[in-house]
mmCIF file of C-alpha atoms and ligand atoms in Angstrom:
data_model
loop_
_atom_site.group_PDB
_atom_site.id
_atom_site.type_symbol
_atom_site.label_atom_id
_atom_site.label_comp_id
_atom_site.label_asym_id
_atom_site.label_seq_id
_atom_site.Cartn_x
_atom_site.Cartn_y
_atom_site.Cartn_z
ATOM 1 C CA MET A 1 158.309 83.456 114.229
ATOM 2 C CA ALA A 2 158.323 82.854 110.473
ATOM 3 C CA ALA A 3 154.692 81.744 110.548
ATOM 4 C CA ASN A 4 153.779 84.837 112.517
ATOM 5 C CA LYS A 5 155.419 87.132 109.985
ATOM 6 C CA ALA A 6 153.596 85.482 107.099
ATOM 7 C CA LEU A 7 150.344 86.148 108.896
ATOM 8 C CA SER A 8 150.973 89.692 109.922
ATOM 9 C CA LEU A 9 151.798 91.253 106.544
ATOM 10 C CA PRO A 10 148.373 90.687 104.976
ATOM 11 C CA LEU A 11 146.799 91.731 108.259
ATOM 12 C CA ILE A 12 148.730 94.998 108.231
ATOM 13 C CA LEU A 13 147.792 95.597 104.601
ATOM 14 C CA THR A 14 144.130 94.949 105.327
ATOM 15 C CA ALA A 15 144.222 97.326 108.275
ATOM 16 C CA LEU A 16 145.939 99.952 106.147
ATOM 17 C CA THR A 17 143.397 99.669 103.331
ATOM 18 C CA LEU A 18 140.480 99.926 105.755
ATOM 19 C CA HIS A 19 142.092 102.932 107.356
ATOM 20 C CA LEU A 20 142.600 104.637 103.988
ATOM 21 C CA THR A 21 139.011 103.983 102.965
ATOM 22 C CA ILE A 22 137.734 105.553 106.152
ATOM 23 C CA ILE A 23 139.981 108.616 105.885
ATOM 24 C CA ALA A 24 139.476 109.310 102.181
ATOM 25 C CA GLY A 25 135.741 108.628 101.794
ATOM 26 C CA GLU A 26 134.380 108.119 98.344
ATOM 27 C CA TYR A 27 132.457 111.372 97.966
ATOM 28 C CA PHE A 28 133.233 113.536 100.990
ATOM 29 C CA THR A 29 135.789 113.719 103.737
ATOM 30 C CA PRO A 30 133.898 111.792 106.421
ATOM 31 C CA PHE A 31 131.789 114.048 108.624
ATOM 32 C CA ASN A 32 129.243 113.714 111.390
ATOM 33 C CA VAL A 33 125.769 115.175 111.434
ATOM 34 C CA THR A 34 124.365 116.506 114.692
ATOM 35 C CA TYR A 35 122.007 119.351 115.555
ATOM 36 C CA ASP A 36 121.083 121.932 118.119
ATOM 37 C CA HIS A 37 117.966 124.063 118.614
ATOM 38 C CA ARG A 38 118.929 126.297 115.695
ATOM 39 C CA ALA A 39 120.062 124.000 112.884
ATOM 40 C CA LEU A 40 121.405 120.757 111.579
ATOM 41 C CA ILE A 41 125.147 120.742 112.146
ATOM 42 C CA ILE A 42 127.160 119.291 109.288
ATOM 43 C CA GLY A 43 130.811 118.681 110.022
ATOM 44 C CA GLY A 44 130.643 121.159 112.896
ATOM 45 C CA LYS A 45 128.778 123.938 111.041
ATOM 46 C CA ARG A 46 125.156 124.976 111.434
ATOM 47 C CA ARG A 47 123.495 124.839 108.036
ATOM 48 C CA ILE A 48 120.555 126.217 106.093
ATOM 49 C CA LEU A 49 119.724 123.508 103.566
ATOM 50 C CA ILE A 50 117.574 123.310 100.454
ATOM 51 C CA SER A 51 116.396 119.783 99.688
ATOM 52 C CA ALA A 52 114.929 118.478 96.448
ATOM 53 C CA GLY A 53 112.461 115.589 96.649
ATOM 54 C CA ILE A 54 112.966 113.011 93.874
ATOM 55 C CA HIS A 55 111.605 109.457 94.136
ATOM 56 C CA TYR A 56 114.082 107.268 92.247
ATOM 57 C CA PRO A 57 111.523 104.714 90.915
ATOM 58 C CA ARG A 58 109.425 107.553 89.501
ATOM 59 C CA ALA A 59 112.183 108.169 86.956
ATOM 60 C CA THR A 60 114.481 105.886 85.001
ATOM 61 C CA PRO A 61 118.158 105.401 85.913
ATOM 62 C CA GLU A 62 118.998 107.098 82.597
ATOM 63 C CA MET A 63 117.211 110.221 83.851
ATOM 64 C CA TRP A 64 118.780 110.286 87.328
ATOM 65 C CA PRO A 65 122.063 112.106 86.521
ATOM 66 C CA LYS A 66 120.283 114.968 84.769
ATOM 67 C CA LEU A 67 117.611 115.272 87.473
ATOM 68 C CA ILE A 68 120.269 115.469 90.175
ATOM 69 C CA ALA A 69 122.378 117.919 88.152
ATOM 70 C CA ARG A 70 119.350 120.158 87.534
ATOM 71 C CA SER A 71 118.470 120.068 91.232
ATOM 72 C CA LYS A 72 121.997 121.157 92.057
ATOM 73 C CA GLU A 73 121.929 123.892 89.441
ATOM 74 C CA GLY A 74 118.624 125.039 90.934
ATOM 75 C CA GLY A 75 120.315 125.498 94.293
ATOM 76 C CA ALA A 76 119.658 122.216 96.114
ATOM 77 C CA ASP A 77 122.116 120.958 98.741
ATOM 78 C CA VAL A 78 120.221 117.761 99.460
ATOM 79 C CA ILE A 79 118.216 115.154 97.531
ATOM 80 C CA GLU A 80 115.366 113.527 99.445
ATOM 81 C CA THR A 81 113.559 110.286 98.689
ATOM 82 C CA TYR A 82 111.306 107.692 100.255
ATOM 83 C CA THR A 83 112.146 104.022 99.883
ATOM 84 C CA PHE A 84 109.515 101.726 98.369
ATOM 85 C CA TRP A 85 109.243 98.411 100.162
ATOM 86 C CA ASN A 86 106.957 96.704 97.623
ATOM 87 C CA GLY A 87 109.433 97.586 94.874
ATOM 88 C CA HIS A 88 112.405 96.294 96.869
ATOM 89 C CA GLU A 89 110.812 93.125 98.218
ATOM 90 C CA PRO A 90 108.059 92.069 95.794
ATOM 91 C CA THR A 91 108.198 88.530 97.184
ATOM 92 C CA ARG A 92 109.049 87.971 100.825
ATOM 93 C CA GLY A 93 112.791 87.516 101.256
ATOM 94 C CA GLN A 94 113.533 88.150 97.557
ATOM 95 C CA TYR A 95 114.996 91.584 97.222
ATOM 96 C CA ASN A 96 115.134 93.780 94.159
ATOM 97 C CA PHE A 97 117.679 96.580 93.944
ATOM 98 C CA GLU A 98 117.867 96.727 90.162
ATOM 99 C CA GLY A 99 116.815 99.153 87.461
ATOM 100 C CA ARG A 100 114.480 101.847 88.779
ATOM 101 C CA TYR A 101 114.916 100.283 92.250
ATOM 102 C CA ASP A 102 118.710 100.585 92.275
ATOM 103 C CA ILE A 103 118.805 102.849 95.324
ATOM 104 C CA VAL A 104 122.553 102.285 95.740
ATOM 105 C CA LYS A 105 123.243 103.623 92.261
ATOM 106 C CA PHE A 106 120.927 106.567 92.952
ATOM 107 C CA ALA A 107 122.665 107.339 96.262
ATOM 108 C CA LYS A 108 126.076 107.151 94.607
ATOM 109 C CA LEU A 109 124.972 109.537 91.866
ATOM 110 C CA VAL A 110 123.794 111.998 94.520
ATOM 111 C CA GLY A 111 127.193 111.708 96.232
ATOM 112 C CA SER A 112 129.126 112.089 92.998
ATOM 113 C CA HIS A 113 127.288 115.362 92.335
ATOM 114 C CA GLY A 114 128.470 116.616 95.733
ATOM 115 C CA LEU A 115 124.950 116.655 97.181
ATOM 116 C CA TYR A 116 123.687 115.190 100.441
ATOM 117 C CA LEU A 117 120.976 112.545 100.676
ATOM 118 C CA PHE A 118 117.999 112.310 103.029
ATOM 119 C CA ILE A 119 116.308 108.906 102.956
ATOM 120 C CA ARG A 120 112.808 108.471 104.358
ATOM 121 C CA ILE A 121 112.749 104.731 104.841
ATOM 122 C CA GLY A 122 109.183 104.574 106.129
ATOM 123 C CA PRO A 123 108.581 101.748 105.480
ATOM 124 C CA TYR A 124 105.037 103.038 105.200
ATOM 125 C CA ALA A 125 105.564 105.787 102.630
ATOM 126 C CA CYS A 126 102.005 106.723 101.642
ATOM 127 C CA ALA A 127 103.351 108.813 98.714
ATOM 128 C CA GLU A 128 100.299 108.201 96.505
ATOM 129 C CA TRP A 129 102.030 104.884 95.849
ATOM 130 C CA ASN A 130 100.255 101.538 95.551
ATOM 131 C CA PHE A 131 99.429 100.221 99.060
ATOM 132 C CA GLY A 132 101.507 103.077 100.492
ATOM 133 C CA GLY A 133 104.637 101.094 99.676
ATOM 134 C CA PHE A 134 103.675 97.952 101.613
ATOM 135 C CA PRO A 135 104.244 94.675 99.753
ATOM 136 C CA VAL A 136 101.014 92.851 99.090
ATOM 137 C CA TRP A 137 102.300 89.660 100.786
ATOM 138 C CA LEU A 138 102.492 91.549 104.084
ATOM 139 C CA ARG A 139 98.715 91.379 104.360
ATOM 140 C CA ASP A 140 98.744 87.580 104.239
ATOM 141 C CA ILE A 141 100.983 87.074 107.264
ATOM 142 C CA PRO A 142 98.865 85.379 109.955
ATOM 143 C CA GLY A 143 97.802 87.724 112.740
ATOM 144 C CA ILE A 144 99.327 90.810 111.158
ATOM 145 C CA GLU A 145 98.037 94.293 111.892
ATOM 146 C CA PHE A 146 99.749 97.195 110.159
ATOM 147 C CA ARG A 147 101.469 100.069 111.930
ATOM 148 C CA THR A 148 100.623 99.160 115.486
ATOM 149 C CA ASP A 149 102.048 97.224 118.403
ATOM 150 C CA ASN A 150 101.793 93.897 116.582
ATOM 151 C CA ALA A 151 104.635 91.372 116.736
ATOM 152 C CA PRO A 152 104.429 89.989 113.155
ATOM 153 C CA PHE A 153 104.272 93.493 111.690
ATOM 154 C CA LYS A 154 107.138 94.814 113.794
ATOM 155 C CA GLU A 155 109.272 91.836 112.839
ATOM 156 C CA GLU A 156 108.760 92.426 109.101
ATOM 157 C CA MET A 157 109.218 96.180 109.409
ATOM 158 C CA GLU A 158 112.437 95.856 111.376
ATOM 159 C CA ARG A 159 113.832 93.361 108.889
ATOM 160 C CA TYR A 160 113.206 95.746 105.978
ATOM 161 C CA VAL A 161 114.465 98.901 107.695
ATOM 162 C CA LYS A 162 117.595 97.038 108.830
ATOM 163 C CA LYS A 163 118.092 95.728 105.295
ATOM 164 C CA ILE A 164 118.153 99.287 103.914
ATOM 165 C CA VAL A 165 120.410 100.670 106.655
ATOM 166 C CA ASP A 166 122.821 97.712 106.384
ATOM 167 C CA LEU A 167 122.945 98.080 102.606
ATOM 168 C CA MET A 168 123.861 101.746 102.928
ATOM 169 C CA ILE A 169 126.534 100.972 105.542
ATOM 170 C CA ALA A 170 127.960 98.174 103.350
ATOM 171 C CA GLU A 171 128.197 100.624 100.444
ATOM 172 C CA SER A 172 129.823 103.295 102.692
ATOM 173 C CA LEU A 173 127.061 105.757 101.921
ATOM 174 C CA PHE A 174 126.670 107.415 105.327
ATOM 175 C CA SER A 175 128.306 110.773 106.003
ATOM 176 C CA TRP A 176 130.683 109.349 108.602
ATOM 177 C CA GLN A 177 131.881 106.935 105.900
ATOM 178 C CA GLY A 178 132.402 109.701 103.343
ATOM 179 C CA GLY A 179 129.011 109.084 101.753
ATOM 180 C CA PRO A 180 126.137 111.515 101.103
ATOM 181 C CA ILE A 181 123.516 110.335 103.637
ATOM 182 C CA ILE A 182 122.934 112.940 106.358
ATOM 183 C CA LEU A 183 119.416 112.206 107.567
ATOM 184 C CA LEU A 184 116.884 109.364 107.843
ATOM 185 C CA GLN A 185 113.176 109.104 108.526
ATOM 186 C CA ILE A 186 111.264 106.329 110.249
ATOM 187 C CA GLU A 187 107.480 105.912 109.762
ATOM 188 C CA ASN A 188 105.527 108.622 107.984
ATOM 189 C CA GLU A 189 102.905 111.026 109.319
ATOM 190 C CA TYR A 190 102.017 108.428 111.944
ATOM 191 C CA GLY A 191 100.937 111.212 114.283
ATOM 192 C CA ASN A 192 97.904 111.729 112.018
ATOM 193 C CA ILE A 193 96.502 108.303 112.911
ATOM 194 C CA GLU A 194 98.262 107.282 116.130
ATOM 195 C CA SER A 195 95.255 107.880 118.383
ATOM 196 C CA SER A 196 93.058 105.576 116.283
ATOM 197 C CA PHE A 197 95.183 102.652 117.529
ATOM 198 C CA GLY A 198 94.495 103.495 121.180
ATOM 199 C CA PRO A 199 97.361 102.983 123.646
ATOM 200 C CA LYS A 200 99.030 100.579 121.201
ATOM 201 C CA GLY A 201 99.675 103.480 118.819
ATOM 202 C CA LYS A 202 102.072 105.215 121.143
ATOM 203 C CA ILE A 203 103.761 101.959 122.104
ATOM 204 C CA TYR A 204 104.368 101.216 118.410
ATOM 205 C CA MET A 205 105.620 104.757 117.685
ATOM 206 C CA LYS A 206 108.132 104.533 120.534
ATOM 207 C CA TRP A 207 109.193 101.073 119.425
ATOM 208 C CA ALA A 208 109.741 102.299 115.840
ATOM 209 C CA ALA A 209 111.864 105.212 117.061
ATOM 210 C CA GLU A 210 113.987 103.040 119.320
ATOM 211 C CA MET A 211 114.374 100.310 116.712
ATOM 212 C CA ALA A 212 115.503 102.827 114.068
ATOM 213 C CA VAL A 213 118.041 104.554 116.269
ATOM 214 C CA GLY A 214 119.364 101.165 117.386
ATOM 215 C CA LEU A 215 120.403 100.206 113.856
ATOM 216 C CA GLY A 216 123.676 102.116 114.077
ATOM 217 C CA ALA A 217 123.151 104.370 111.062
ATOM 218 C CA GLY A 218 125.010 107.141 112.892
ATOM 219 C CA VAL A 219 122.981 110.074 111.492
ATOM 220 C CA PRO A 220 119.924 111.814 112.994
ATOM 221 C CA TRP A 221 116.434 110.374 112.454
ATOM 222 C CA VAL A 222 113.268 112.371 111.939
ATOM 223 C CA MET A 223 109.571 111.549 112.257
ATOM 224 C CA CYS A 224 107.283 113.818 110.270
ATOM 225 C CA ARG A 225 103.969 114.980 111.728
ATOM 226 C CA GLN A 226 104.801 113.279 115.011
ATOM 227 C CA THR A 227 104.424 115.915 117.697
ATOM 228 C CA ASP A 228 104.978 113.314 120.433
ATOM 229 C CA ALA A 229 108.255 112.016 118.933
ATOM 230 C CA PRO A 230 110.801 110.993 121.575
ATOM 231 C CA GLU A 231 113.590 113.325 122.656
ATOM 232 C CA TYR A 232 116.198 111.709 120.383
ATOM 233 C CA ILE A 233 114.093 111.998 117.182
ATOM 234 C CA ILE A 234 113.412 115.303 115.389
ATOM 235 C CA ASP A 235 109.709 115.885 114.764
ATOM 236 C CA THR A 236 109.190 117.728 111.482
ATOM 237 C CA CYS A 237 106.530 119.616 109.555
ATOM 238 C CA ASN A 238 104.681 118.662 106.329
ATOM 239 C CA ALA A 239 102.423 121.433 104.998
ATOM 240 C CA TYR A 240 102.078 124.377 102.626
ATOM 241 C CA TYR A 241 103.455 126.728 105.307
ATOM 242 C CA CYS A 242 105.718 125.710 108.167
ATOM 243 C CA ASP A 243 107.055 129.014 109.474
ATOM 244 C CA ALA A 244 104.917 128.819 112.619
ATOM 245 C CA TYR A 245 105.995 125.224 113.335
ATOM 246 C CA THR A 246 108.031 124.508 116.433
ATOM 247 C CA PRO A 247 109.487 121.106 117.233
ATOM 248 C CA ASN A 248 108.402 119.475 120.499
ATOM 249 C CA SER A 249 111.616 120.317 122.308
ATOM 250 C CA GLY A 250 113.833 123.361 122.513
ATOM 251 C CA LYS A 251 116.785 121.179 121.598
ATOM 252 C CA LYS A 252 115.646 120.282 118.073
ATOM 253 C CA PRO A 253 115.992 122.226 114.824
ATOM 254 C CA LYS A 254 113.040 123.256 112.688
ATOM 255 C CA ILE A 255 112.791 121.012 109.627
ATOM 256 C CA TRP A 256 110.218 121.075 106.823
ATOM 257 C CA THR A 257 110.136 117.572 105.348
ATOM 258 C CA GLU A 258 107.363 118.276 102.849
ATOM 259 C CA ASN A 259 106.856 121.660 101.279
ATOM 260 C CA TRP A 260 103.919 120.975 98.973
ATOM 261 C CA ASP A 261 104.896 122.983 95.919
ATOM 262 C CA GLY A 262 102.053 121.429 93.943
ATOM 263 C CA TRP A 263 99.850 118.399 94.456
ATOM 264 C CA TYR A 264 99.086 114.981 92.980
ATOM 265 C CA ALA A 265 96.448 114.583 90.312
ATOM 266 C CA ASP A 266 93.361 112.363 90.366
ATOM 267 C CA TRP A 267 91.376 111.073 87.421
ATOM 268 C CA GLY A 268 88.721 113.585 86.411
ATOM 269 C CA GLU A 269 90.100 116.386 88.578
ATOM 270 C CA ARG A 270 91.799 119.611 87.563
ATOM 271 C CA LEU A 271 95.603 119.630 87.424
ATOM 272 C CA PRO A 272 96.884 121.282 90.610
ATOM 273 C CA HIS A 273 98.964 124.447 90.529
ATOM 274 C CA ARG A 274 100.795 126.378 93.224
ATOM 275 C CA PRO A 275 102.280 129.712 92.167
ATOM 276 C CA SER A 276 106.036 130.245 92.522
ATOM 277 C CA GLU A 277 105.534 133.514 94.384
ATOM 278 C CA ASP A 278 103.538 131.836 97.121
ATOM 279 C CA ILE A 279 106.081 129.029 97.521
ATOM 280 C CA ALA A 280 108.959 131.515 97.607
ATOM 281 C CA PHE A 281 107.204 133.600 100.265
ATOM 282 C CA ALA A 282 106.531 130.513 102.386
ATOM 283 C CA ILE A 283 110.183 129.441 102.186
ATOM 284 C CA ALA A 284 111.638 132.870 102.917
ATOM 285 C CA ARG A 285 109.324 133.111 105.918
ATOM 286 C CA PHE A 286 110.334 129.630 107.107
ATOM 287 C CA PHE A 287 114.028 130.493 107.138
ATOM 288 C CA GLN A 288 113.351 133.931 108.596
ATOM 289 C CA ARG A 289 111.601 132.221 111.482
ATOM 290 C CA GLY A 290 114.404 129.825 112.305
ATOM 291 C CA GLY A 291 114.101 126.979 109.782
ATOM 292 C CA SER A 292 117.139 124.825 109.002
ATOM 293 C CA LEU A 293 116.094 122.441 106.201
ATOM 294 C CA GLN A 294 113.309 122.757 103.682
ATOM 295 C CA ASN A 295 112.449 119.925 101.291
ATOM 296 C CA TYR A 296 110.381 120.356 98.144
ATOM 297 C CA TYR A 297 107.726 117.697 97.896
ATOM 298 C CA MET A 298 108.357 117.276 94.992
ATOM 299 C CA TYR A 299 111.262 118.915 93.197
ATOM 300 C CA PHE A 300 110.693 116.327 90.485
ATOM 301 C CA GLY A 301 107.554 114.218 90.731
ATOM 302 C CA GLY A 302 107.915 111.997 87.666
ATOM 303 C CA THR A 303 105.780 109.058 86.631
ATOM 304 C CA ASN A 304 103.941 106.243 88.400
ATOM 305 C CA PHE A 305 105.208 103.412 86.216
ATOM 306 C CA GLY A 306 103.454 100.046 85.968
ATOM 307 C CA ARG A 307 100.832 99.680 88.662
ATOM 308 C CA THR A 308 102.555 101.830 91.256
ATOM 309 C CA ALA A 309 99.987 104.663 91.278
ATOM 310 C CA GLY A 310 98.108 104.819 94.567
ATOM 311 C CA GLY A 311 94.385 104.492 94.906
ATOM 312 C CA PRO A 312 91.663 105.183 94.572
ATOM 313 C CA ALA A 313 92.179 107.417 91.547
ATOM 314 C CA GLN A 314 95.711 108.729 91.123
ATOM 315 C CA ILE A 315 96.770 109.176 87.509
ATOM 316 C CA THR A 316 100.036 107.782 86.173
ATOM 317 C CA SER A 317 101.658 111.200 86.015
ATOM 318 C CA TYR A 318 103.136 112.367 89.329
ATOM 319 C CA ASP A 319 104.172 115.676 87.811
ATOM 320 C CA TYR A 320 103.107 117.506 90.979
ATOM 321 C CA ASP A 321 103.525 120.931 89.321
ATOM 322 C CA ALA A 322 107.121 120.562 90.546
ATOM 323 C CA PRO A 323 110.058 122.791 89.473
ATOM 324 C CA LEU A 324 111.179 119.928 87.182
ATOM 325 C CA ASP A 325 108.244 118.580 85.199
ATOM 326 C CA GLU A 326 107.310 114.946 84.630
ATOM 327 C CA TYR A 327 109.970 114.646 81.933
ATOM 328 C CA GLY A 328 112.703 116.386 83.931
ATOM 329 C CA LEU A 329 112.441 119.641 81.977
ATOM 330 C CA LEU A 330 112.672 122.988 83.759
ATOM 331 C CA ARG A 331 109.232 124.306 84.646
ATOM 332 C CA GLN A 332 109.463 128.071 84.294
ATOM 333 C CA PRO A 333 109.094 130.497 85.923
ATOM 334 C CA LYS A 334 108.978 128.145 88.947
ATOM 335 C CA TRP A 335 112.425 126.590 88.621
ATOM 336 C CA GLY A 336 114.206 129.894 87.972
ATOM 337 C CA HIS A 337 112.301 131.924 90.560
ATOM 338 C CA LEU A 338 113.157 129.393 93.272
ATOM 339 C CA LYS A 339 116.772 129.157 92.100
ATOM 340 C CA ASP A 340 117.100 132.927 92.647
ATOM 341 C CA LEU A 341 115.459 132.587 96.057
ATOM 342 C CA HIS A 342 117.932 129.850 97.064
ATOM 343 C CA ALA A 343 120.859 132.052 96.031
ATOM 344 C CA ALA A 344 119.503 134.924 98.125
ATOM 345 C CA ILE A 345 118.976 132.665 101.149
ATOM 346 C CA LYS A 346 122.499 131.269 100.799
ATOM 347 C CA LEU A 347 123.899 134.824 100.972
ATOM 348 C CA CYS A 348 122.199 135.169 104.364
ATOM 349 C CA GLU A 349 123.194 131.729 105.665
ATOM 350 C CA PRO A 350 126.097 132.807 107.924
ATOM 351 C CA ALA A 351 124.020 135.580 109.490
ATOM 352 C CA LEU A 352 120.923 133.392 109.877
ATOM 353 C CA VAL A 353 122.662 130.569 111.706
ATOM 354 C CA ALA A 354 124.723 132.908 113.885
ATOM 355 C CA ALA A 355 121.657 134.012 115.836
ATOM 356 C CA ASP A 356 118.468 132.536 117.143
ATOM 357 C CA SER A 357 115.381 133.315 115.140
ATOM 358 C CA PRO A 358 113.237 136.245 116.254
ATOM 359 C CA GLN A 359 110.580 135.680 118.899
ATOM 360 C CA TYR A 360 107.110 136.595 117.639
ATOM 361 C CA ILE A 361 104.103 137.511 119.724
ATOM 362 C CA LYS A 362 100.582 137.650 118.241
ATOM 363 C CA LEU A 363 98.933 140.939 119.137
ATOM 364 C CA GLY A 364 95.669 140.284 117.324
ATOM 365 C CA PRO A 365 94.393 139.547 113.821
ATOM 366 C CA LYS A 366 97.114 140.432 111.272
ATOM 367 C CA GLN A 367 99.240 141.998 114.007
ATOM 368 C CA GLU A 368 102.401 140.689 115.574
ATOM 369 C CA SER A 369 105.484 141.966 117.302
ATOM 370 C CA GLY A 370 108.930 140.527 116.969
ATOM 371 C CA GLN A 371 112.103 140.564 118.975
ATOM 372 C CA LEU A 372 115.506 139.576 117.667
ATOM 373 C CA ALA A 373 118.420 139.006 119.993
ATOM 374 C CA ILE A 374 121.592 140.626 118.653
ATOM 375 C CA LEU A 375 124.258 138.474 120.190
ATOM 376 C CA GLY A 376 127.125 140.333 121.780
ATOM 377 C CA ASN A 377 128.225 141.706 125.063
ATOM 378 C CA PRO A 378 125.836 142.898 126.282
ATOM 379 C CA THR A 379 123.111 141.158 124.213
ATOM 380 C CA ARG A 380 120.761 143.746 122.742
ATOM 381 C CA TYR A 381 117.288 143.259 121.385
ATOM 382 C CA LEU A 382 115.698 144.629 118.268
ATOM 383 C CA THR A 383 111.949 144.917 118.752
ATOM 384 C CA TRP A 384 109.332 145.782 116.160
ATOM 385 C CA MET A 385 105.559 145.752 115.749
HETATM 386 C C1 LIG B 1 131.925 111.020 114.347
HETATM 387 O O1 LIG B 1 131.485 110.677 115.640
HETATM 388 C C2 LIG B 1 132.008 109.444 116.111
HETATM 389 C C3 LIG B 1 131.307 109.110 117.411
HETATM 390 O O2 LIG B 1 131.338 110.200 118.296
HETATM 391 C C4 LIG B 1 133.522 109.561 116.235
HETATM 392 O O3 LIG B 1 134.065 108.342 116.680
HETATM 393 C C5 LIG B 1 134.099 109.919 114.882
HETATM 394 O O4 LIG B 1 135.477 110.139 114.981
HETATM 395 C C6 LIG B 1 133.434 111.167 114.301
HETATM 396 N N1 LIG B 1 133.870 111.340 112.931
HETATM 397 C C7 LIG B 1 134.233 112.509 112.440
HETATM 398 C C8 LIG B 1 134.649 112.513 111.020
HETATM 399 O O5 LIG B 1 134.212 113.549 113.087
#
């Protein structure tokens, strides 16, 4: 009896502490993320979300708090980033989560600013990053073939993706743990090249989807530019305009993972520019036509430090003509114009998510008709041409 009592007190205390951690959450009251055909559902509410793309190793940790604060002030609800495998595992099995690669610190800063986090794990990131984010040692593994149904590749990829997910779980960074992470991405624009791998391409894509979902992250996964994504993965749009995009199933929300608000710069080429008015129009149109989340690629582009710039000719600046410039300063009028747009969209959020988006029919060049269901009893329709 006495021995039992001595054992049970610490056990009770441990259970109590665990319980408290789960209830309180470090940054948010724990919430689940789900979705329906209309929107991402955060803690039971359909949402219209503005996401700001910032790649943590393209800035310094000293810059992160200000970049996140300026994104929030500009109207962002979410911060989005890729992960960079060759930065995190420069030598096989030797991980680096320090300095500019301290993704845990970055995620915690996002949470402490009250913003959500969307992590695109890849692990192929492309991103105008050296080797697309693949570590150079990957190439030397006997029999390896990248991004296809190849056992050595799949083994390495799974190990890395699991490493990232497990790290985030251990640090209680998922929404259901009270952390900021609401969304994850596996692979990256694989749909662009899938057919070049023959039947093995589809097998690999399905494997990647199943592997990712099996890791127990507990938030939805997306695949961008993957029109054949499985039912349980949201296929998303990367482009200058995504209003006409529809996911491959009527059960998935419309998500814009990359809104190209500028472009990368190559040696000897002109610096790219996309006007604020055009971006604002594209975004307003996206949400008008049923969009749920729009991510600026990039909101802050930053710098390709060291030898991280991708080939063949990307310059070290990844400024991207983004709303925050390479140094994190406000780029005007872009930053302010989009901030005003976000405020206007937020005013419409309850109305937007309360109804399905209008149905549009093309009548001919530059002509369309629309029909909006006004929910009620009976449901009425507003039709225009
Ligand atoms: C989230 O969903 C899981 C699984 O359905 C459930 O056990 C948990 O209680 C939910 N958490 C919250 C905060 O709703």
